[in-house]
Coordinates of C-alpha atoms in Angstrom, one line a residue:
M521 CA 49.6 9.1 80.0
S522 CA 50.6 5.8 79.2
R523 CA 51.3 6.7 75.8
L524 CA 53.3 9.9 76.5
E525 CA 57.2 9.2 75.9
A526 CA 59.4 9.8 78.7
K527 CA 61.5 13.0 79.0
K528 CA 65.0 12.2 77.2
P529 CA 67.6 13.9 79.1
S530 CA 69.9 17.0 77.4
L531 CA 72.4 16.0 75.2
F532 CA 76.2 17.2 76.5
I533 CA 78.8 17.6 73.6
S534 CA 82.2 18.2 75.3
E535 CA 85.2 20.3 73.3
P536 CA 82.9 20.7 70.5
L537 CA 85.6 21.8 67.9
T538 CA 87.9 19.0 68.2
R539 CA 84.7 17.1 66.9
D540 CA 84.8 15.5 63.2
A541 CA 81.5 17.0 61.9
V542 CA 82.3 20.1 63.0
S543 CA 85.5 20.4 61.4
Q544 CA 84.1 18.9 58.3
S545 CA 80.8 21.6 58.3
L546 CA 83.3 24.4 58.8
S547 CA 85.6 23.5 56.1
L548 CA 82.8 22.9 54.2
L549 CA 81.2 26.4 54.8
S550 CA 84.6 28.0 54.6
G551 CA 85.0 26.6 50.8
I552 CA 82.0 28.0 49.9
L553 CA 82.2 31.2 51.4
K554 CA 85.7 31.3 49.6
S555 CA 85.0 30.4 46.2
S556 CA 82.3 33.2 46.3
Y557 CA 84.7 35.4 46.9
G558 CA 85.4 38.4 45.1
P559 CA 85.2 39.7 41.3
A560 CA 86.2 36.4 40.0
G561 CA 83.8 34.4 42.5
R562 CA 81.8 31.1 41.6
L563 CA 77.8 31.5 41.7
K564 CA 75.9 30.1 43.7
Q565 CA 72.6 28.6 43.2
L566 CA 70.2 29.0 45.9
H567 CA 66.1 26.6 45.3
N568 CA 64.1 25.2 48.0
G569 CA 64.0 21.6 46.3
V570 CA 60.1 21.9 45.6
G571 CA 60.0 24.7 43.1
G572 CA 59.9 28.5 43.2
C573 CA 62.3 30.9 42.7
V574 CA 65.8 30.2 42.0
C575 CA 68.7 32.9 43.2
T576 CA 72.0 33.0 41.4
T577 CA 74.5 34.9 43.9
S578 CA 77.8 35.3 45.5
Q579 CA 76.5 37.7 47.8
S580 CA 76.5 36.8 51.6
S581 CA 73.0 38.6 52.4
A582 CA 71.5 36.2 49.7
L583 CA 74.1 33.1 50.8
L584 CA 73.6 33.1 54.5
G585 CA 69.8 33.6 54.8
P586 CA 68.6 30.4 53.1
L587 CA 71.9 28.5 53.9
S588 CA 70.6 25.6 56.3
V589 CA 73.5 25.3 59.0
S590 CA 73.1 22.5 61.7
Q591 CA 76.0 23.0 63.5
P592 CA 74.9 24.8 67.1
M593 CA 78.6 26.5 66.7
L594 CA 78.1 27.8 62.9
R595 CA 74.9 29.4 63.7
V596 CA 76.5 31.3 66.0
L597 CA 78.7 32.5 63.4
T598 CA 76.3 33.1 60.7
A599 CA 73.9 34.5 62.6
S600 CA 77.3 37.3 63.6
V601 CA 77.9 38.0 59.8
Q602 CA 74.2 38.4 59.2
N603 CA 73.5 41.1 62.3
H604 CA 76.8 43.0 60.9
V605 CA 75.2 43.0 57.5
S606 CA 72.1 44.4 58.6
R607 CA 74.0 47.1 60.1
F608 CA 76.8 47.9 56.9
S609 CA 75.3 45.9 53.7
D610 CA 79.0 45.6 53.1
C611 CA 82.3 43.3 53.9
G612 CA 80.2 40.0 54.3
L613 CA 82.0 37.5 52.8
F614 CA 85.2 39.1 54.3
T615 CA 83.6 39.2 57.9
A616 CA 82.5 35.5 57.5
I617 CA 86.3 33.7 56.0
L618 CA 88.3 36.0 58.0
C619 CA 86.4 34.4 61.3
C620 CA 86.5 30.9 59.7
G621 CA 90.6 31.0 59.3
F622 CA 90.9 32.2 63.3
I623 CA 89.1 29.5 63.8
E624 CA 91.2 27.4 61.7
N625 CA 94.3 28.4 62.8
F626 CA 93.9 29.1 66.1
R627 CA 92.5 25.8 67.1
S628 CA 95.5 24.1 65.5
L629 CA 97.8 26.0 68.2
N630 CA 99.0 24.0 71.0
V631 CA 98.2 27.3 73.1
A632 CA 95.2 27.6 75.8
P633 CA 92.0 29.1 74.0
F634 CA 92.1 31.7 77.1
T635 CA 95.7 32.7 76.0
V636 CA 94.9 32.6 72.3
I637 CA 91.9 34.8 73.1
K638 CA 93.8 37.4 74.8
I639 CA 96.7 37.3 72.7
S640 CA 94.3 38.2 69.7
K641 CA 92.8 40.8 71.3
H642 CA 95.9 42.7 71.9
L643 CA 96.3 42.1 68.2
L644 CA 92.9 43.6 66.9
S645 CA 94.0 46.5 69.3
L646 CA 96.9 47.2 67.1
C647 CA 95.2 46.4 64.1
M648 CA 92.7 49.0 65.4
D649 CA 95.0 51.5 66.6
Y650 CA 97.0 51.6 63.0
L651 CA 93.7 51.6 60.9
K652 CA 92.6 54.6 62.7
S653 CA 95.9 56.4 63.0
E654 CA 97.3 59.1 60.5
A655 CA 100.0 56.5 60.0
C656 CA 98.1 53.9 58.4
A657 CA 99.2 53.7 54.8
C658 CA 96.4 51.2 53.6
R659 CA 93.4 53.7 53.7
V660 CA 92.6 56.9 51.7
S661 CA 90.9 60.2 52.6
V662 CA 87.7 60.9 50.7
D663 CA 86.9 64.3 49.2
F664 CA 83.5 64.8 48.8
S665 CA 84.5 67.9 46.7
S666 CA 86.0 65.4 44.0
I667 CA 84.4 62.9 42.4
E668 CA 87.2 60.8 41.5
T669 CA 87.5 58.7 44.8
L670 CA 83.6 58.0 45.3
V671 CA 84.0 56.8 41.6
C672 CA 86.4 53.8 42.8
L673 CA 84.6 53.6 45.4
V674 CA 81.4 52.8 44.0
R675 CA 82.8 51.0 41.1
S676 CA 84.9 48.5 43.6
I677 CA 81.1 47.4 45.0
L678 CA 79.7 47.0 41.3
T679 CA 82.9 44.5 39.9
S680 CA 82.7 42.4 42.9
K681 CA 79.5 41.1 42.5
P682 CA 79.7 38.7 38.8
A683 CA 75.9 37.9 39.0
C684 CA 75.0 41.0 38.0
M685 CA 76.8 40.5 34.5
L686 CA 77.9 43.9 33.7
N687 CA 80.2 44.8 31.1
K688 CA 82.6 47.8 31.3
T689 CA 79.9 50.0 29.9
E690 CA 77.4 49.3 32.1
V691 CA 79.7 49.7 35.2
D692 CA 80.7 53.0 34.4
H693 CA 76.8 53.6 33.6
L694 CA 75.6 52.6 36.8
T695 CA 78.8 54.3 38.9
T696 CA 77.7 57.4 37.6
L697 CA 73.7 56.8 38.1
V698 CA 74.3 55.6 41.7
L699 CA 76.7 58.6 42.7
K700 CA 74.1 60.7 41.1
A701 CA 71.4 59.2 43.3
F702 CA 73.4 59.7 46.1
L703 CA 74.0 63.2 45.5
F704 CA 70.3 64.1 45.3
T705 CA 69.3 62.8 48.1
V706 CA 72.1 65.3 50.5
P707 CA 70.6 68.1 51.7
C708 CA 71.2 71.3 49.6
H709 CA 71.0 73.1 53.2
I710 CA 73.1 72.5 55.8
E711 CA 71.7 72.2 59.3
T712 CA 72.6 71.1 62.7
N713 CA 70.6 68.1 62.8
A714 CA 70.9 67.4 58.4
V715 CA 69.4 63.9 57.5
L716 CA 69.9 61.8 54.7
G717 CA 67.5 61.6 51.8
K718 CA 66.5 58.3 50.1
C719 CA 66.8 56.6 46.8
V720 CA 63.9 54.5 45.7
I721 CA 64.3 51.6 43.2
V722 CA 62.0 51.5 40.4
P723 CA 62.5 47.5 38.5
V724 CA 62.2 47.3 34.5
K725 CA 62.8 43.9 34.1
G726 CA 64.1 42.6 30.8
R727 CA 65.7 45.8 29.5
K728 CA 69.4 46.9 28.8
V729 CA 71.3 47.9 32.0
V730 CA 72.1 51.2 30.3
D731 CA 68.3 52.3 29.8
S732 CA 68.4 52.4 33.7
T733 CA 68.0 56.5 34.8
V734 CA 67.6 58.9 38.2
L735 CA 64.6 61.4 38.3
P736 CA 64.4 63.7 41.3
G737 CA 61.1 62.4 43.1
L738 CA 58.8 59.7 43.2
L739 CA 57.3 57.5 40.6
I740 CA 54.1 55.6 41.1
E741 CA 53.2 52.8 38.8
T742 CA 49.7 53.3 37.2
P743 CA 48.4 51.0 34.5
E744 CA 45.8 52.8 34.1
I745 CA 47.0 55.8 33.2
Q746 CA 45.7 57.3 29.3
L747 CA 49.0 58.6 27.2
G748 CA 48.3 61.5 25.3
K749 CA 46.1 63.2 27.4
P750 CA 47.3 66.4 29.0
L751 CA 47.4 66.5 33.0
A752 CA 45.0 68.8 34.6
V753 CA 45.8 69.1 37.9
K754 CA 44.5 71.9 40.1
R755 CA 47.2 74.6 41.4
T756 CA 47.1 76.7 44.9
G757 CA 47.7 80.1 44.6
S758 CA 51.4 79.9 44.6
N759 CA 51.5 77.4 41.7
M760 CA 51.8 74.4 43.9
I761 CA 50.1 71.2 43.9
K762 CA 48.9 70.6 47.5
I763 CA 48.6 66.8 47.8
A764 CA 46.8 64.2 50.4
L765 CA 47.9 61.2 51.5
F766 CA 46.0 58.5 52.7
S767 CA 47.0 55.2 54.5
V768 CA 43.8 53.7 55.1
S769 CA 41.6 52.2 52.5
M770 CA 39.3 54.2 50.5
S771 CA 37.2 51.2 48.7
G772 CA 34.0 51.6 50.9
D773 CA 34.3 48.0 52.2
S774 CA 37.0 49.2 55.8
F775 CA 35.1 47.3 57.9
N776 CA 36.2 44.4 59.4
S777 CA 33.8 41.9 60.9
E778 CA 36.7 40.0 62.7
E779 CA 37.2 43.6 64.7
G780 CA 33.9 43.2 66.3
T781 CA 30.3 43.8 65.7
I782 CA 28.8 46.5 64.8
A783 CA 24.4 47.7 65.1
V784 CA 23.2 49.1 61.9
H785 CA 19.6 50.2 61.6
H786 CA 17.8 47.8 59.0
E787 CA 16.9 50.8 56.6
V788 CA 20.3 51.9 56.6
S789 CA 22.9 50.5 54.2
L790 CA 26.3 50.0 55.4
E791 CA 28.0 50.2 51.6
V792 CA 25.6 53.6 51.1
S793 CA 27.0 55.3 54.6
E794 CA 31.0 54.2 53.8
L795 CA 30.3 55.7 50.2
N796 CA 28.6 58.8 51.5
Q797 CA 31.4 59.3 54.0
L798 CA 34.1 59.2 51.1
L799 CA 32.5 61.6 49.3
H800 CA 32.0 63.7 52.4
V801 CA 35.7 63.2 52.4
G802 CA 36.1 64.3 48.3
K803 CA 33.7 67.2 49.0
Q804 CA 36.4 68.4 51.8
L805 CA 39.6 67.6 49.7
V806 CA 37.8 69.5 46.8
K807 CA 37.0 72.4 48.9
D808 CA 40.5 72.5 50.4
E809 CA 42.2 72.9 46.6
V810 CA 44.1 69.9 46.7
G811 CA 45.1 68.6 43.8
L812 CA 46.3 65.4 43.9
V813 CA 45.0 62.4 46.5
V814 CA 47.3 59.3 46.7
C815 CA 45.9 56.0 48.3
Q816 CA 48.0 53.5 49.4
K817 CA 45.2 50.8 49.1
V818 CA 42.2 51.0 46.9
M819 CA 40.0 54.0 46.3
H820 CA 36.2 53.8 45.2
P821 CA 35.4 54.4 41.6
S822 CA 32.8 56.6 42.6
L823 CA 35.1 58.9 44.1
K824 CA 37.9 58.7 41.9
Q825 CA 35.4 60.2 39.2
Y826 CA 34.2 62.5 42.1
L827 CA 37.7 64.1 42.3
K828 CA 38.2 63.8 38.4
E829 CA 35.4 65.7 37.6
N830 CA 36.6 68.4 39.7
G831 CA 40.1 68.5 38.7
V832 CA 41.5 66.2 41.5
M833 CA 44.2 63.7 40.3
A834 CA 43.2 60.3 42.3
V835 CA 46.1 57.6 42.4
D836 CA 45.5 54.5 44.0
R837 CA 47.4 51.1 45.4
A838 CA 50.6 53.4 45.4
G839 CA 51.7 50.4 48.3
L840 CA 53.4 50.6 51.6
R841 CA 56.8 51.1 50.3
L842 CA 56.4 54.6 49.1
M843 CA 54.4 56.0 51.6
E844 CA 57.4 57.1 53.8
P845 CA 59.4 58.5 51.3
L846 CA 55.9 60.1 50.3
S847 CA 55.2 61.6 53.5
R848 CA 58.8 63.1 53.7
M849 CA 59.2 64.4 50.3
T850 CA 55.5 66.3 50.6
G851 CA 55.3 67.0 54.0
S852 CA 52.0 65.9 53.9
K853 CA 51.1 63.5 57.3
P854 CA 49.2 59.9 56.0
V855 CA 45.6 60.2 57.0
A856 CA 44.7 56.9 58.7
S857 CA 40.8 57.3 58.9
I858 CA 38.5 58.8 56.5
H859 CA 36.4 59.9 59.9
S860 CA 39.2 62.6 60.4
L861 CA 40.7 65.1 58.1
S862 CA 42.7 67.9 59.4
P863 CA 44.2 70.8 57.5
G864 CA 47.5 70.1 58.7
C865 CA 47.6 66.7 56.9
Y866 CA 48.3 68.2 53.4
G867 CA 51.4 68.6 51.7
R868 CA 53.0 69.9 48.2
V869 CA 55.0 69.0 45.2
K870 CA 55.7 71.2 42.4
D871 CA 54.7 69.4 39.6
V872 CA 53.3 66.8 38.1
C873 CA 54.0 64.4 34.7
I874 CA 53.9 61.2 33.1
E875 CA 56.8 59.4 32.7
S876 CA 57.1 55.6 30.6
F877 CA 59.4 53.0 30.9
A878 CA 59.3 49.9 28.7
S879 CA 55.5 49.0 29.0
K880 CA 55.4 50.6 32.3
H881 CA 53.5 53.6 33.0
F882 CA 54.3 56.3 36.2
I883 CA 52.8 59.2 37.6
H884 CA 56.0 61.5 38.4
L885 CA 55.9 63.7 41.7
I886 CA 58.7 66.7 41.0
P887 CA 59.3 68.2 44.5
E888 CA 60.3 71.6 45.1
S889 CA 63.8 70.5 46.6
T890 CA 64.9 67.0 46.1
V891 CA 66.6 64.5 48.7
I892 CA 64.0 61.9 47.7
C893 CA 64.8 60.5 44.3
S894 CA 63.8 57.2 41.6
L895 CA 66.4 54.9 40.1
I896 CA 64.8 53.4 37.5
L897 CA 67.0 50.4 37.8
C898 CA 67.2 47.9 34.5
N899 CA 68.6 44.5 33.6
R900 CA 68.0 41.4 31.1
S901 CA 67.0 38.9 33.6
E902 CA 65.2 38.9 36.5
T903 CA 67.7 37.1 38.7
A904 CA 70.4 39.6 37.6
W905 CA 68.1 42.3 38.3
D906 CA 67.9 40.9 42.0
E907 CA 71.4 41.1 42.4
L908 CA 71.7 44.5 40.8
K909 CA 69.4 45.9 43.3
R910 CA 71.0 44.4 46.4
V911 CA 74.5 45.8 45.1
C912 CA 73.1 49.1 44.4
E913 CA 71.5 48.9 48.0
T914 CA 75.0 48.2 49.2
A915 CA 76.5 51.4 47.2
E916 CA 74.4 53.8 48.5
H917 CA 74.6 52.7 52.3
V918 CA 78.6 52.5 51.9
L919 CA 78.0 56.2 50.3
Q920 CA 76.5 57.1 53.6
L921 CA 78.7 55.4 55.6
T922 CA 81.7 57.1 54.0
M923 CA 80.1 60.3 54.4
K924 CA 80.1 60.0 58.2
E925 CA 83.7 58.7 58.3
P926 CA 85.2 59.9 54.9
L927 CA 87.8 56.9 54.9
A928 CA 88.6 53.9 52.4
L929 CA 90.7 51.2 52.7
L930 CA 92.7 49.8 50.1
G931 CA 90.8 46.4 47.8
G932 CA 92.3 43.4 46.1
G933 CA 93.8 41.9 49.1
C934 CA 96.4 44.9 49.7
T935 CA 94.6 46.1 53.3
E936 CA 95.1 42.3 54.3
T937 CA 98.5 41.5 53.5
H938 CA 99.1 45.1 54.8
L939 CA 98.0 44.6 58.1
A940 CA 99.6 41.1 58.0
S941 CA 103.1 42.9 57.2
Y942 CA 102.6 45.3 59.8
I943 CA 101.3 42.7 62.7
R944 CA 104.5 40.7 61.8
H945 CA 106.8 43.8 62.4
K946 CA 104.9 45.1 65.3
S947 CA 105.2 41.4 67.0
S948 CA 108.6 41.1 66.3
S949 CA 109.6 44.5 68.4
L950 CA 107.2 44.3 71.1
P951 CA 109.0 44.8 75.4
A952 CA 108.8 41.7 77.5
S953 CA 106.3 43.8 79.7
T954 CA 103.7 43.3 76.9
F955 CA 103.9 39.4 77.4
K956 CA 104.2 39.7 81.2
D957 CA 100.8 42.1 81.1
L958 CA 99.1 39.5 78.9
D959 CA 100.3 36.1 80.9
C960 CA 102.0 34.4 78.1
S961 CA 105.5 33.6 76.6
Q962 CA 106.6 35.5 73.6
T963 CA 106.5 31.8 71.8
Q964 CA 103.0 31.8 72.4
Y965 CA 102.4 35.4 71.4
Q966 CA 104.5 34.9 68.2
L967 CA 102.3 31.6 67.2
V968 CA 99.0 33.4 67.8
A969 CA 100.2 36.3 65.7
D970 CA 101.5 33.8 63.0
G971 CA 97.5 32.5 63.1
F972 CA 96.3 36.0 63.2
C973 CA 98.6 37.0 60.2
R974 CA 97.5 33.7 57.9
S975 CA 94.0 34.2 59.0
L976 CA 94.4 37.8 57.2
E977 CA 96.2 36.9 53.9
S978 CA 93.8 33.7 53.3
V979 CA 90.6 36.5 52.7
A980 CA 93.5 37.6 50.3
L981 CA 94.0 34.6 48.8
S982 CA 90.4 33.6 48.6
L983 CA 90.4 36.4 45.4
S984 CA 92.1 34.4 43.2
H985 CA 89.8 31.2 41.1
N986 CA 92.3 30.5 38.7
D987 CA 95.5 28.4 40.3
G988 CA 97.3 31.3 39.9
E989 CA 100.3 32.4 42.2
I990 CA 99.6 35.2 45.0
L991 CA 102.5 37.4 45.8
T992 CA 103.5 39.9 48.7
D993 CA 106.0 42.2 48.6
M994 CA 108.4 43.0 51.5
V995 CA 108.2 47.0 50.6
Y996 CA 104.8 48.0 51.1
G997 CA 103.3 44.4 52.1
H998 CA 100.5 44.8 49.1
C999 CA 98.8 41.7 46.8
W1000 CA 99.9 41.0 43.9
F1001 CA 97.9 38.7 41.5
V1002 CA 100.4 36.3 38.6
P1003 CA 98.1 35.2 35.6
S1004 CA 97.2 31.5 35.5
G1005 CA 99.3 29.6 33.6
S1006 CA 102.3 31.7 33.8
P1007 CA 106.1 30.6 33.8
C1008 CA 108.2 30.6 36.7
V1009 CA 110.8 33.2 36.5
S1010 CA 113.4 34.9 38.9
N1011 CA 112.4 38.3 38.0
W1012 CA 108.2 38.7 38.9
S1013 CA 108.1 42.1 37.3
D1014 CA 108.1 40.5 34.0
L1015 CA 104.6 38.8 35.0
V1016 CA 103.0 41.3 37.4
S1017 CA 102.1 45.2 36.1
K1018 CA 100.0 46.7 39.1
C1019 CA 98.8 45.2 42.7
G1020 CA 95.8 44.4 44.0
C1021 CA 93.8 47.7 44.9
G1022 CA 96.2 49.5 41.7
M1023 CA 97.9 51.9 43.8
N1024 CA 101.5 50.2 43.2
G1025 CA 103.3 49.7 39.8
N1026 CA 106.4 47.4 39.3
T1027 CA 108.4 49.8 38.4
E1028 CA 110.6 49.1 41.6
D1029 CA 112.3 46.3 42.9
L1030 CA 109.3 45.2 45.9
N1031 CA 111.7 42.3 46.8
W1032 CA 108.7 39.3 46.1
R1033 CA 107.7 36.4 48.3
F1034 CA 104.9 33.8 47.9
L1035 CA 101.9 34.8 50.0
Q1036 CA 101.9 31.8 52.3
G1037 CA 104.6 29.1 52.7
P1038 CA 104.7 26.5 54.9
F1039 CA 103.3 26.8 58.4
G1040 CA 105.9 28.4 60.4
F1041 CA 108.1 30.0 57.9
P1042 CA 109.6 33.0 59.5
I1043 CA 108.9 36.1 57.8
T1044 CA 111.7 39.1 58.5
Q1045 CA 110.6 42.3 57.3
G1046 CA 110.3 46.1 58.2
C1047 CA 107.3 48.2 58.8
P1048 CA 105.4 48.6 55.5
K1049 CA 106.0 52.0 53.8
E1050 CA 102.9 54.1 52.0
P1051 CA 103.7 54.3 48.4
S1052 CA 105.9 57.8 47.3
V1053 CA 104.1 57.3 43.8
K1054 CA 100.4 56.5 43.7
M1055 CA 98.8 55.1 40.9
T1056 CA 95.4 57.2 41.4
D1057 CA 93.4 55.6 38.3
L1058 CA 90.7 53.4 39.3
L1059 CA 91.8 52.1 42.7
T1060 CA 89.8 49.6 44.1
L1061 CA 88.6 50.7 47.5
D1062 CA 86.1 49.1 50.3
C1063 CA 84.3 50.8 53.0
F1064 CA 86.2 51.8 56.1
A1065 CA 83.2 51.4 58.4
A1066 CA 82.4 48.4 57.3
K1067 CA 85.8 46.4 57.2
C1068 CA 86.9 47.6 60.6
S1069 CA 83.8 46.3 61.9
G1070 CA 84.1 42.9 60.1
L1071 CA 87.4 42.8 61.2
Q1072 CA 86.1 43.1 65.0
V1073 CA 83.1 41.0 64.5
A1074 CA 85.1 38.0 62.9
L1075 CA 87.8 38.2 66.0
E1076 CA 85.1 38.3 68.5
T1077 CA 82.8 35.7 66.6
A1078 CA 85.7 33.0 66.5
N1079 CA 87.1 33.8 69.7
L1080 CA 83.2 33.3 71.6
I1081 CA 83.9 29.4 69.7
L1082 CA 87.0 28.8 70.7
D1083 CA 86.0 29.6 74.4
L1084 CA 83.3 27.0 74.0
S1085 CA 84.0 23.8 76.3
Y1086 CA 80.2 22.2 76.0
I1087 CA 77.1 22.5 74.0
I1088 CA 74.1 21.4 75.5
E1089 CA 71.3 20.3 73.3
D1090 CA 67.7 19.4 74.5
Q1091 CA 66.9 16.2 72.6
N1092 CA 62.7 16.5 73.3

């Protein structure tokens, strides 16, 4: 006992936001996130320093996981953003950059944190009420009977990640495929509790992106398939193929000694007994007119041969990932034991054929009605494919969210600058009763409102990575990017053709100003208007649900961090 160390007291850190180490870490994290943001974002390479795979990315879902954050306060920030991304798949960098902006702008104010939190919550409620109102000029309705807005939404997601290495032709091709795959997953018959289907991504690396395609049904990779031979699959009287799905191993060695002991007669072979049981299952499958057997794990060669001789197609090593969509598509119930096989466990498919992509061969299961589809996704390199897979999954999820709430927000920084313009206008005309209810002065409210707006604008500023000027107009409150190296002119319309989202052109005098001047610069402007003439060609759009959630998560997380007065750290 004398060699045991004495218990160390806990470390108390008061007012952690005032610490230089925290400020430096926050500034570094903010810089990493901002430099990754948008279509022109700088790529990051992630690796563990001792070998292994290297991830090249600018996506928050890939960045924040491996990122080592030492400061407890910043771990709260990254955890909040990761939780948001797990629910919405999109707007992770927006949420993280905005949260960092709130913290940096609010902590520099000479206003008590408790007052800042109350005022910022009120400002958030003004934003959310506006975004959800019919008068909101930075949102667009998504009409699912027309494809144009959906194309803009998917295209905006695909072009926002430069690590995918896509050119215009490839973006157009993938936009079409992602939309086609999503429409496959929408049920044809409307029910009370309709559930969307699933798109399974099949990897084909080392091929051109334009080789990608979408097929209804599921593909199961079968390297041992013999090409050129016709598939003779047994069919039922209704010309359908009955299918049995096994989630249990059918290799004949399913007994696991770690699960306990088993008493076996000295003249009985456990292996032979297992094989006999498998063949018994095979006979039952043949008797029940099953035409296709799919096993998640390995199937014994003798069983495969027996099934083949009786006109039953056997596919093994399907993998866990395909079991749920297989069960859903065919209506079969995965069999978990070779000792119980009920007649109600079978499903059916319309047809089976062989498909080949690059050097890979697949069994293609074609369903009777399509809610499950396969996206054969190609890209030239492994790292670019990994990034593209994440982007396509995000696009699918965004379309699902948009179907629930058919709205989208203007992208390209325009929603952020428009909201900042709206808040500046709204906060300048509040009644005195508002300040009384919040127990703050008008000066305090204006200071917090300015910090709130500057945080929103900092997200738009993060879209520029080439030192070009960024403007906002005093009419619509949209964001405008001046090309790098452009001369300073009195008439900005000579240098900008359209705003960040693509909705407004430079056809009128919009009274531009630089997006952010010195701190405390007074800005007087009216309520931003909705454009009377809209340029609907190739709008840049963001997911409404994801961005609204990101705005709330960013502020709530920032307020939580601002409210921390102590960090108590166990030193043992």
